[in-house]
Each structure stands twice: as structure tokens, then as C-alpha cells.
Amino acid sequence: MKRLTKKKALTLVKELDAFPKVPESYVESTASGGTVSLIAFTLMAVLAFLEFFVYRDTWMKYEYEVDKDFSSKLRINVDITVAMRCQYIGADVLDLAETMVASDGLKYEPVNFELSPQQRLWHMTLLHIQERLRVEHALQDVLFKAALKAAPPDDPQSQDSSTPLSACRIHGHLYVNKVAGNFHITVGKSIPHPRGHAHLAALVSHDSYNFSHRIDHLSFGEAIPGIISPLDGTEKVSPDSNHMFQYFITIVPTKLNTYKVSAETHQYSVTERERAINHAAGSHGVSGIFMKYDISSLMVKVTEQHMPFWQFLVRLCGIIGGIFSTTGMLHGMVGFLVDVVCCRFQMGMYRPLKEEAPLNMQENSETPLPTENYSQ
């Protein structure tokens, strides 16, 4: 009884077989079918190979949310070289609440404004990257994932005391409130004032004014490798002594989460403007470099994502099954069309055979019939 039950169950399972097997004696191999199979296997191999590279690659996902952190401090990273002596200029920050921020984190280093060949090569490379970033925005994703950024080479002239050093490199960082403010470099050292602050510009001669400058680096937030800021590599030459350079900066808080870096930083966009100061002609202003910044209330979350393994397997099965089914249908359709055309025009296997008389009938037709002689 048990054997009979097992036999019925096995028969039921066989009837549910969705992949019936065809005996090999009923299968016919053709040259066209072999050619199509070879093409299909080649396509499967090529697409599966390319899909593996897609699986290994990563991409950046951008999301937006409201920045709820207003109590923390904002870090400003500065590396600017001005074509004036260090004792003639001063740098500080004045925020929207007219609160003067101490610039104790900034260092003033006498240097030469002209770059050495190694530094000029670095500077030209940085400008080339900036040009490509303006055209190809996807290049920033590559920099995010690479997280590589070499430091500019040291200036050998700054270590040589015999070379006159007529420029000043201002570098370091300082912390400000997360409100709009103005970071500026102008003539004279800054001193606190009840209504803000003031610069001792009266002690500096106008002939020594020269606010030609080069911005090696300017960023906001934590310094992260792989990020090139819009003003990095900017170089401006002042045509006259009384000149004002203005940069209007919009800062966007950014939370970066990649496989190499996970930190919070601040990206920014900038608009530049410069003009000459001529008090005799009625123009107003102060000579110097002014960077007015404002902070956006939106935060950008940049996350590096990777294709999961199960999705890779599904896509791989779709490629193999899709090519197999598509080539099979195309082969059957082309074969059907060929049969229709050959049948219509009686070509190939559909060509009619010539009718020939049997051999014995031909031989009989060639043999002369006997004649009978009737005698009278």
C-alpha cells in the first residue's frame, strides 16, 4: 500500500513538470541554430562581464533636509597669500551681530608672492581641475570617492633669508557663529571697538597698497581629503593700489558618508566682484579682500551606495534568460519567414521535382514493334 502511494505521488510530481524533456532522437541540429547559439553565448558572456563592473562600481546619492544644528561653531580654513608685508595687513571676521571673532588661529608668514616651478605646476594643475569641475559636475563624485588631495609643495624661497620676502601668507583656521558674516583682509591691524572694530590703516602709506592675492585654499567646516573648493587656486592681480575684491559666498552644510570618509563639511558657491577705489572721483569703499558669507538652512547628505549582491544575481539571470528567449524567438521567426518565402517562390526544398518515365517503359518505347505480313 505504501509503495502504491509513493508511486502515485511520483506520478503526480512528474505530471507537474514544467520542463518536459524531449528525446534526443527527436532533436535536429542545424547550422543556423548553432550559429544563433554561438552569438547568444557570446552576448551573454560580454554582458555578464560588463554587469560585473557595474556591480563593483559605486555612485553618490544626494538627499536634502533641514539643518537643525544652529548652536555649533563653523570652522573657516584659510590659506591666502597677499602681495603685501605682514605688518601692513590684518585679517578678522565680523558676523551679522557685529561680533568680532578673534583671529588667534591665523598665522602670518612672510613669503615671496612669485611661485617656484614646482608650486606653479601645482597651481596650474589645480586650475585645470577647477575648469573640468565647472564643465563635468560628475567629476566631484570621483573626488569624493577617491579622497585624495596632495598638499602644495613648500616654497624654498621662504626658507632662504637672503631673498626679500614682500608678501604675506595668512593660513590657519578660526571658529565663528553659524550666522552670516564677513571675513576680510585689509590695511592695518584690527583693534576692538565698542561699535565693532577698526583697522590702523593711517600708519600705512598708500604706495605700499597691493591686494594682489592668491587663494590656495578656502573651505568651511572640517577639512576633508578629496574636496576641492570653488576658490582654491584663484589668483587675482590688482591693477592699482586702491582696489577692492569682493566674494559673495553661499554656504551649504554637507554630510558626507563614503567608504573612505564619514564627516560633516560645508560646500559653497561664490560670486566675484572687484572694483577700483578712487575717492577723488567720488567712489566709496575700503581697499582689501572681503568675503561675505551666508549659511543656507538646508543640509545636503551625500552617501556612497553600492549595488547589493542579490540585485546583481537578479540582473545576471535577467540577462541570461532574456538573451536566451529573445534569440530563440528571433531564430524561429526568421526560419518561419524563410519557409514562407521559399514556399511562395518554390525555392530550396520546396522546388518541384521533374517527372520521369519508368526505365522499363523507356526501354519498351525504344524497341520496335513487330510487323505482321499478311499474304493474300
Short mmCIF file of C-alpha atoms in Angstrom, two decimals:
data_model
loop_
_atom_site.label_atom_id
_atom_site.label_comp_id
_atom_site.label_asym_id
_atom_site.label_seq_id
_atom_site.Cartn_x
_atom_site.Cartn_y
_atom_site.Cartn_z
CA MET A 1 0.00 0.00 0.00
CA LYS A 2 2.85 2.37 0.84
CA ARG A 3 4.62 1.55 -2.43
CA LEU A 4 1.43 2.31 -4.34
CA THR A 5 1.04 5.63 -2.58
CA LYS A 6 4.65 6.61 -3.35
CA LYS A 7 4.17 5.64 -6.96
CA LYS A 8 1.08 7.81 -7.26
CA ALA A 9 2.89 10.74 -5.64
CA LEU A 10 5.84 10.33 -8.01
CA THR A 11 3.45 10.21 -10.98
CA LEU A 12 1.74 13.38 -9.78
CA VAL A 13 5.09 15.15 -9.45
CA LYS A 14 6.05 14.09 -12.97
CA GLU A 15 2.80 15.48 -14.33
CA LEU A 16 3.61 18.85 -12.72
CA ASP A 17 6.96 19.03 -14.54
CA ALA A 18 7.14 22.43 -16.24
CA PHE A 19 10.29 21.45 -18.13
CA PRO A 20 9.42 18.38 -20.18
CA LYS A 21 12.36 16.58 -21.73
CA VAL A 22 12.46 15.90 -25.45
CA PRO A 23 14.17 12.69 -26.55
CA GLU A 24 17.40 13.26 -28.42
CA SER A 25 16.14 11.25 -31.35
CA TYR A 26 13.53 13.96 -31.96
CA VAL A 27 16.02 16.84 -31.79
CA GLU A 28 17.52 18.07 -35.05
CA SER A 29 20.71 20.18 -35.05
CA THR A 30 21.13 22.73 -37.81
CA ALA A 31 23.90 25.10 -38.87
CA SER A 32 21.65 28.14 -38.38
CA GLY A 33 20.73 27.03 -34.88
CA GLY A 34 24.39 26.54 -33.99
CA THR A 35 25.26 29.99 -35.31
CA VAL A 36 22.49 31.63 -33.29
CA SER A 37 23.57 29.72 -30.18
CA LEU A 38 27.17 30.88 -30.62
CA ILE A 39 26.04 34.51 -30.95
CA ALA A 40 23.78 34.18 -27.89
CA PHE A 41 26.55 32.69 -25.72
CA THR A 42 28.93 35.46 -26.81
CA LEU A 43 26.41 38.16 -25.91
CA MET A 44 25.75 36.52 -22.54
CA ALA A 45 29.45 36.44 -21.72
CA VAL A 46 30.06 40.07 -22.76
CA LEU A 47 27.02 41.49 -20.93
CA ALA A 48 27.74 39.43 -17.81
CA PHE A 49 31.32 40.76 -17.82
CA LEU A 50 30.11 44.36 -18.13
CA GLU A 51 27.49 43.80 -15.44
CA PHE A 52 30.23 42.68 -13.06
CA PHE A 53 31.96 46.06 -13.48
CA VAL A 54 28.63 47.80 -12.79
CA TYR A 55 28.33 45.73 -9.61
CA ARG A 56 31.80 46.77 -8.48
CA ASP A 57 31.16 50.47 -9.13
CA THR A 58 29.55 52.85 -6.63
CA TRP A 59 27.56 56.04 -7.02
CA MET A 60 26.74 59.07 -4.90
CA LYS A 61 23.21 59.68 -3.65
CA TYR A 62 22.18 63.25 -2.77
CA GLU A 63 19.43 63.97 -0.24
CA TYR A 64 18.20 67.25 1.23
CA GLU A 65 16.93 68.04 4.71
CA VAL A 66 16.63 71.00 7.08
CA ASP A 67 19.76 71.80 9.08
CA LYS A 68 18.68 71.85 12.73
CA ASP A 69 22.12 72.48 14.22
CA PHE A 70 22.47 76.20 14.86
CA SER A 71 24.33 76.15 18.16
CA SER A 72 27.62 74.69 16.94
CA LYS A 73 30.53 76.73 15.61
CA LEU A 74 31.55 76.98 11.97
CA ARG A 75 35.20 76.43 11.15
CA ILE A 76 36.84 78.54 8.42
CA ASN A 77 40.03 77.13 6.87
CA VAL A 78 42.16 79.82 5.25
CA ASP A 79 45.35 79.76 3.17
CA ILE A 80 45.75 83.08 1.31
CA THR A 81 48.87 84.85 0.10
CA VAL A 82 48.69 88.67 -0.22
CA ALA A 83 51.31 90.74 -2.04
CA MET A 84 51.92 92.98 0.99
CA ARG A 85 54.12 92.71 4.02
CA CYS A 86 52.63 91.05 7.07
CA GLN A 87 52.98 94.14 9.29
CA TYR A 88 50.78 96.15 6.91
CA ILE A 89 47.67 93.93 6.81
CA GLY A 90 45.23 92.30 9.22
CA ALA A 91 42.56 89.61 8.89
CA ASP A 92 39.47 89.08 11.05
CA VAL A 93 35.77 88.19 10.93
CA LEU A 94 32.76 90.32 11.75
CA ASP A 95 29.44 88.44 11.88
CA LEU A 96 25.89 89.66 11.41
CA ALA A 97 25.54 90.55 15.08
CA GLU A 98 28.64 92.79 14.73
CA THR A 99 30.58 90.39 16.92
CA MET A 100 34.29 90.43 16.22
CA VAL A 101 35.83 86.96 16.15
CA ALA A 102 39.35 86.58 17.44
CA SER A 103 41.81 85.56 14.75
CA ASP A 104 44.23 83.81 17.07
CA GLY A 105 44.17 80.68 14.90
CA LEU A 106 45.60 82.52 11.89
CA LYS A 107 49.34 82.68 11.25
CA TYR A 108 51.16 85.38 9.28
CA GLU A 109 54.16 84.03 7.39
CA PRO A 110 56.42 86.21 5.20
CA VAL A 111 56.82 84.64 1.75
CA ASN A 112 57.53 85.58 -1.83
CA PHE A 113 54.45 86.14 -3.97
CA GLU A 114 56.04 84.58 -7.04
CA LEU A 115 55.72 80.80 -7.19
CA SER A 116 58.53 78.34 -7.65
CA PRO A 117 58.37 75.99 -10.68
CA GLN A 118 57.02 73.16 -8.53
CA GLN A 119 54.36 75.40 -6.98
CA ARG A 120 53.42 76.85 -10.37
CA LEU A 121 52.93 73.33 -11.71
CA TRP A 122 50.69 72.51 -8.73
CA HIS A 123 48.76 75.75 -9.24
CA MET A 124 48.18 75.09 -12.96
CA THR A 125 47.01 71.55 -12.19
CA LEU A 126 44.55 72.89 -9.64
CA LEU A 127 43.20 75.44 -12.14
CA HIS A 128 42.77 72.71 -14.74
CA ILE A 129 40.76 70.60 -12.27
CA GLN A 130 38.59 73.63 -11.46
CA GLU A 131 37.84 74.13 -15.16
CA ARG A 132 36.86 70.49 -15.58
CA LEU A 133 34.66 70.67 -12.47
CA ARG A 134 32.70 73.56 -13.98
CA VAL A 135 32.01 71.51 -17.12
CA GLU A 136 31.73 67.97 -15.75
CA HIS A 137 29.95 68.07 -12.39
CA ALA A 138 30.17 64.27 -12.06
CA LEU A 139 33.92 64.66 -11.55
CA GLN A 140 33.22 65.80 -7.98
CA ASP A 141 31.80 62.33 -7.23
CA VAL A 142 35.10 60.81 -8.32
CA LEU A 143 36.96 63.15 -5.96
CA PHE A 144 34.57 62.25 -3.13
CA LYS A 145 35.25 58.54 -3.59
CA ALA A 146 39.00 58.91 -4.15
CA ALA A 147 39.55 61.04 -1.02
CA LEU A 148 42.98 62.03 -2.28
CA LYS A 149 44.43 65.51 -2.18
CA ALA A 150 48.11 66.26 -2.06
CA ALA A 151 49.44 69.34 -0.31
CA PRO A 152 51.16 72.03 -2.37
CA PRO A 153 54.95 71.83 -2.30
CA ASP A 154 56.85 74.03 0.13
CA ASP A 155 58.30 77.30 -1.08
CA PRO A 156 62.11 77.05 -0.96
CA GLN A 157 62.41 80.81 -1.23
CA SER A 158 60.62 81.29 2.11
CA GLN A 159 63.42 79.35 3.84
CA ASP A 160 66.17 81.45 2.27
CA SER A 161 66.77 84.54 4.43
CA SER A 162 68.74 86.29 1.68
CA THR A 163 65.70 86.53 -0.60
CA PRO A 164 63.49 89.59 0.10
CA LEU A 165 60.04 88.49 1.22
CA SER A 166 57.49 91.07 0.12
CA ALA A 167 54.30 89.02 0.52
CA CYS A 168 52.41 87.55 3.45
CA ARG A 169 50.83 84.12 3.69
CA ILE A 170 47.83 84.03 6.04
CA HIS A 171 46.91 80.47 6.91
CA GLY A 172 45.17 78.59 9.69
CA HIS A 173 41.61 78.31 10.89
CA LEU A 174 39.13 80.11 13.11
CA TYR A 175 35.69 79.34 14.56
CA VAL A 176 32.69 81.60 14.01
CA ASN A 177 28.99 81.50 14.81
CA LYS A 178 26.69 79.87 12.26
CA VAL A 179 25.32 83.19 11.07
CA ALA A 180 26.14 85.41 8.13
CA GLY A 181 29.44 87.24 8.43
CA ASN A 182 32.29 88.97 6.68
CA PHE A 183 35.85 87.65 6.60
CA HIS A 184 38.15 90.36 5.31
CA ILE A 185 41.80 91.23 4.87
CA THR A 186 42.56 94.93 4.74
CA VAL A 187 45.22 97.50 5.61
CA GLY A 188 46.33 97.73 9.24
CA LYS A 189 45.96 95.51 12.24
CA SER A 190 42.47 95.24 13.71
CA ILE A 191 41.60 96.59 17.14
CA PRO A 192 38.34 96.09 19.09
CA HIS A 193 35.83 98.91 19.09
CA PRO A 194 32.58 99.44 21.04
CA ARG A 195 30.65 99.53 17.76
CA GLY A 196 32.57 96.76 16.06
CA HIS A 197 36.25 97.06 15.24
CA ALA A 198 38.70 99.25 13.37
CA HIS A 199 41.95 98.87 11.43
CA LEU A 200 45.02 101.03 11.98
CA ALA A 201 45.32 101.99 8.31
CA ALA A 202 46.62 105.51 8.96
CA LEU A 203 50.09 104.20 9.73
CA VAL A 204 50.46 102.56 6.30
CA SER A 205 51.45 104.52 3.22
CA HIS A 206 49.16 104.29 0.16
CA ASP A 207 52.16 103.49 -2.01
CA SER A 208 52.52 100.13 -0.28
CA TYR A 209 48.92 99.06 -1.03
CA ASN A 210 48.80 95.96 -3.21
CA PHE A 211 45.99 93.49 -2.67
CA SER A 212 47.00 91.11 -5.39
CA HIS A 213 46.35 87.75 -3.82
CA ARG A 214 46.27 84.03 -4.38
CA ILE A 215 43.82 81.71 -2.60
CA ASP A 216 45.50 78.34 -2.17
CA HIS A 217 42.65 77.04 -0.05
CA LEU A 218 39.42 78.33 1.45
CA SER A 219 36.88 75.95 2.95
CA PHE A 220 34.27 75.82 5.67
CA GLY A 221 33.83 73.03 8.18
CA GLU A 222 36.08 70.07 8.75
CA ALA A 223 38.92 69.70 6.25
CA ILE A 224 38.20 66.54 4.22
CA PRO A 225 40.50 64.99 1.60
CA GLY A 226 39.08 64.79 -1.90
CA ILE A 227 37.13 68.06 -1.79
CA ILE A 228 38.32 70.95 -3.96
CA SER A 229 36.59 74.20 -3.06
CA PRO A 230 35.48 76.67 -5.76
CA LEU A 231 38.03 79.33 -4.73
CA ASP A 232 41.03 77.00 -4.47
CA GLY A 233 43.69 78.16 -6.92
CA THR A 234 42.15 81.60 -7.51
CA GLU A 235 44.74 84.27 -8.30
CA LYS A 236 43.94 87.98 -8.67
CA VAL A 237 46.34 90.75 -9.65
CA SER A 238 45.45 94.29 -8.61
CA PRO A 239 45.89 96.83 -11.45
CA ASP A 240 46.24 99.70 -8.98
CA SER A 241 46.94 100.25 -5.31
CA ASN A 242 43.41 101.14 -4.17
CA HIS A 243 41.42 98.10 -5.19
CA MET A 244 38.59 96.12 -3.59
CA PHE A 245 38.00 92.40 -4.18
CA GLN A 246 34.64 91.01 -3.05
CA TYR A 247 33.50 87.40 -2.83
CA PHE A 248 29.84 86.64 -2.06
CA ILE A 249 29.67 83.10 -0.70
CA THR A 250 26.63 80.90 -0.02
CA ILE A 251 27.47 78.00 2.31
CA VAL A 252 25.52 74.72 2.27
CA PRO A 253 26.05 72.27 5.17
CA THR A 254 27.03 68.86 3.79
CA LYS A 255 27.11 65.48 5.49
CA LEU A 256 29.49 63.20 3.61
CA ASN A 257 29.34 59.44 4.08
CA THR A 258 31.58 57.37 1.79
CA TYR A 259 33.55 54.16 2.24
CA LYS A 260 36.69 56.20 2.95
CA VAL A 261 35.36 59.35 4.63
CA SER A 262 32.50 59.99 7.02
CA ALA A 263 32.29 63.58 8.26
CA GLU A 264 30.36 66.83 8.14
CA THR A 265 31.62 69.67 5.99
CA HIS A 266 30.28 72.70 4.15
CA GLN A 267 30.18 73.20 0.39
CA TYR A 268 29.73 76.66 -1.07
CA SER A 269 29.12 78.63 -4.23
CA VAL A 270 30.69 82.01 -4.89
CA THR A 271 30.18 85.18 -6.93
CA GLU A 272 33.12 87.51 -7.50
CA ARG A 273 33.29 91.26 -7.97
CA GLU A 274 36.14 93.74 -7.98
CA ARG A 275 36.40 97.48 -8.43
CA ALA A 276 38.87 100.30 -8.07
CA ILE A 277 38.58 102.76 -5.18
CA ASN A 278 39.01 106.36 -6.30
CA HIS A 279 38.00 108.80 -3.58
CA ALA A 280 38.70 111.78 -5.83
CA ALA A 281 36.11 110.52 -8.30
CA GLY A 282 33.54 110.04 -5.55
CA SER A 283 33.75 106.24 -5.20
CA HIS A 284 33.45 104.86 -1.68
CA GLY A 285 34.85 101.77 -0.06
CA VAL A 286 37.93 100.34 1.58
CA SER A 287 40.77 98.63 -0.23
CA GLY A 288 41.12 94.99 0.65
CA ILE A 289 39.76 91.47 0.22
CA PHE A 290 36.22 90.92 1.52
CA MET A 291 34.48 87.55 1.72
CA LYS A 292 30.84 87.92 2.70
CA TYR A 293 29.30 84.56 3.52
CA ASP A 294 25.78 83.38 4.30
CA ILE A 295 24.69 79.93 5.52
CA SER A 296 21.83 78.01 3.93
CA SER A 297 19.18 76.40 6.11
CA LEU A 298 19.20 73.21 4.01
CA MET A 299 21.65 70.36 4.51
CA VAL A 300 22.85 68.04 1.74
CA LYS A 301 23.51 64.39 2.59
CA VAL A 302 25.96 62.73 0.21
CA THR A 303 26.03 58.94 0.57
CA GLU A 304 28.09 56.48 -1.43
CA GLN A 305 25.95 53.49 -2.40
CA HIS A 306 26.75 50.05 -3.79
CA MET A 307 24.60 47.52 -5.66
CA PRO A 308 23.61 44.64 -3.33
CA PHE A 309 24.68 41.12 -4.29
CA TRP A 310 21.13 39.80 -4.66
CA GLN A 311 20.32 42.55 -7.16
CA PHE A 312 23.44 41.62 -9.13
CA LEU A 313 22.26 37.99 -9.30
CA VAL A 314 18.76 39.06 -10.43
CA ARG A 315 20.18 41.27 -13.17
CA LEU A 316 22.55 38.50 -14.26
CA CYS A 317 19.69 35.98 -14.50
CA GLY A 318 17.66 38.53 -16.44
CA ILE A 319 20.49 38.98 -18.94
CA ILE A 320 20.97 35.25 -19.50
CA GLY A 321 17.26 34.40 -19.66
CA GLY A 322 16.39 37.41 -21.79
CA ILE A 323 19.07 36.72 -24.40
CA PHE A 324 18.22 33.01 -24.49
CA SER A 325 14.49 33.64 -25.00
CA THR A 326 14.96 36.52 -27.45
CA THR A 327 17.42 34.67 -29.68
CA GLY A 328 15.14 31.62 -29.68
CA MET A 329 12.14 33.69 -30.80
CA LEU A 330 14.16 35.52 -33.43
CA HIS A 331 15.56 32.26 -34.80
CA GLY A 332 12.07 30.74 -35.02
CA MET A 333 10.63 33.87 -36.65
CA VAL A 334 13.40 34.09 -39.23
CA GLY A 335 13.04 30.39 -40.01
CA PHE A 336 9.30 30.79 -40.47
CA LEU A 337 9.79 33.75 -42.84
CA VAL A 338 12.37 31.81 -44.84
CA ASP A 339 9.97 28.89 -45.17
CA VAL A 340 7.18 31.20 -46.34
CA VAL A 341 9.38 32.87 -48.97
CA CYS A 342 10.79 29.57 -50.22
CA CYS A 343 7.32 28.08 -50.45
CA ARG A 344 6.00 31.13 -52.29
CA PHE A 345 8.76 31.20 -54.87
CA GLN A 346 9.34 27.43 -54.88
CA MET A 347 12.96 27.54 -53.82
CA GLY A 348 15.12 25.15 -51.89
CA MET A 349 13.31 22.13 -50.50
CA TYR A 350 10.06 23.42 -51.96
CA ARG A 351 11.34 23.18 -55.58
CA PRO A 352 9.10 20.76 -57.58
CA LEU A 353 10.68 17.51 -58.80
CA LYS A 354 10.80 16.70 -62.57
CA GLU A 355 8.53 13.80 -63.61
CA GLU A 356 10.49 10.97 -65.35
CA ALA A 357 9.09 7.91 -67.02
CA PRO A 358 9.95 4.49 -65.59
CA LEU A 359 13.01 2.84 -67.02
CA ASN A 360 11.20 -0.30 -68.33
CA MET A 361 8.71 1.90 -70.14
CA GLN A 362 11.53 3.81 -71.83
CA GLU A 363 13.15 0.58 -72.93
CA ASN A 364 9.87 -0.71 -74.33
CA SER A 365 9.32 2.51 -76.22
CA GLU A 366 12.71 2.15 -77.91
CA THR A 367 12.11 -1.49 -79.02
CA PRO A 368 10.38 -1.58 -82.47
CA LEU A 369 7.04 -3.24 -82.59
CA PRO A 370 6.91 -6.47 -84.65
CA THR A 371 5.19 -6.23 -88.03
CA GLU A 372 2.85 -8.87 -89.39
CA ASN A 373 2.83 -9.89 -93.07
CA TYR A 374 -0.46 -10.89 -94.44
CA SER A 375 -0.27 -12.90 -97.62
CA GLN A 376 -3.06 -12.93 -99.91
#
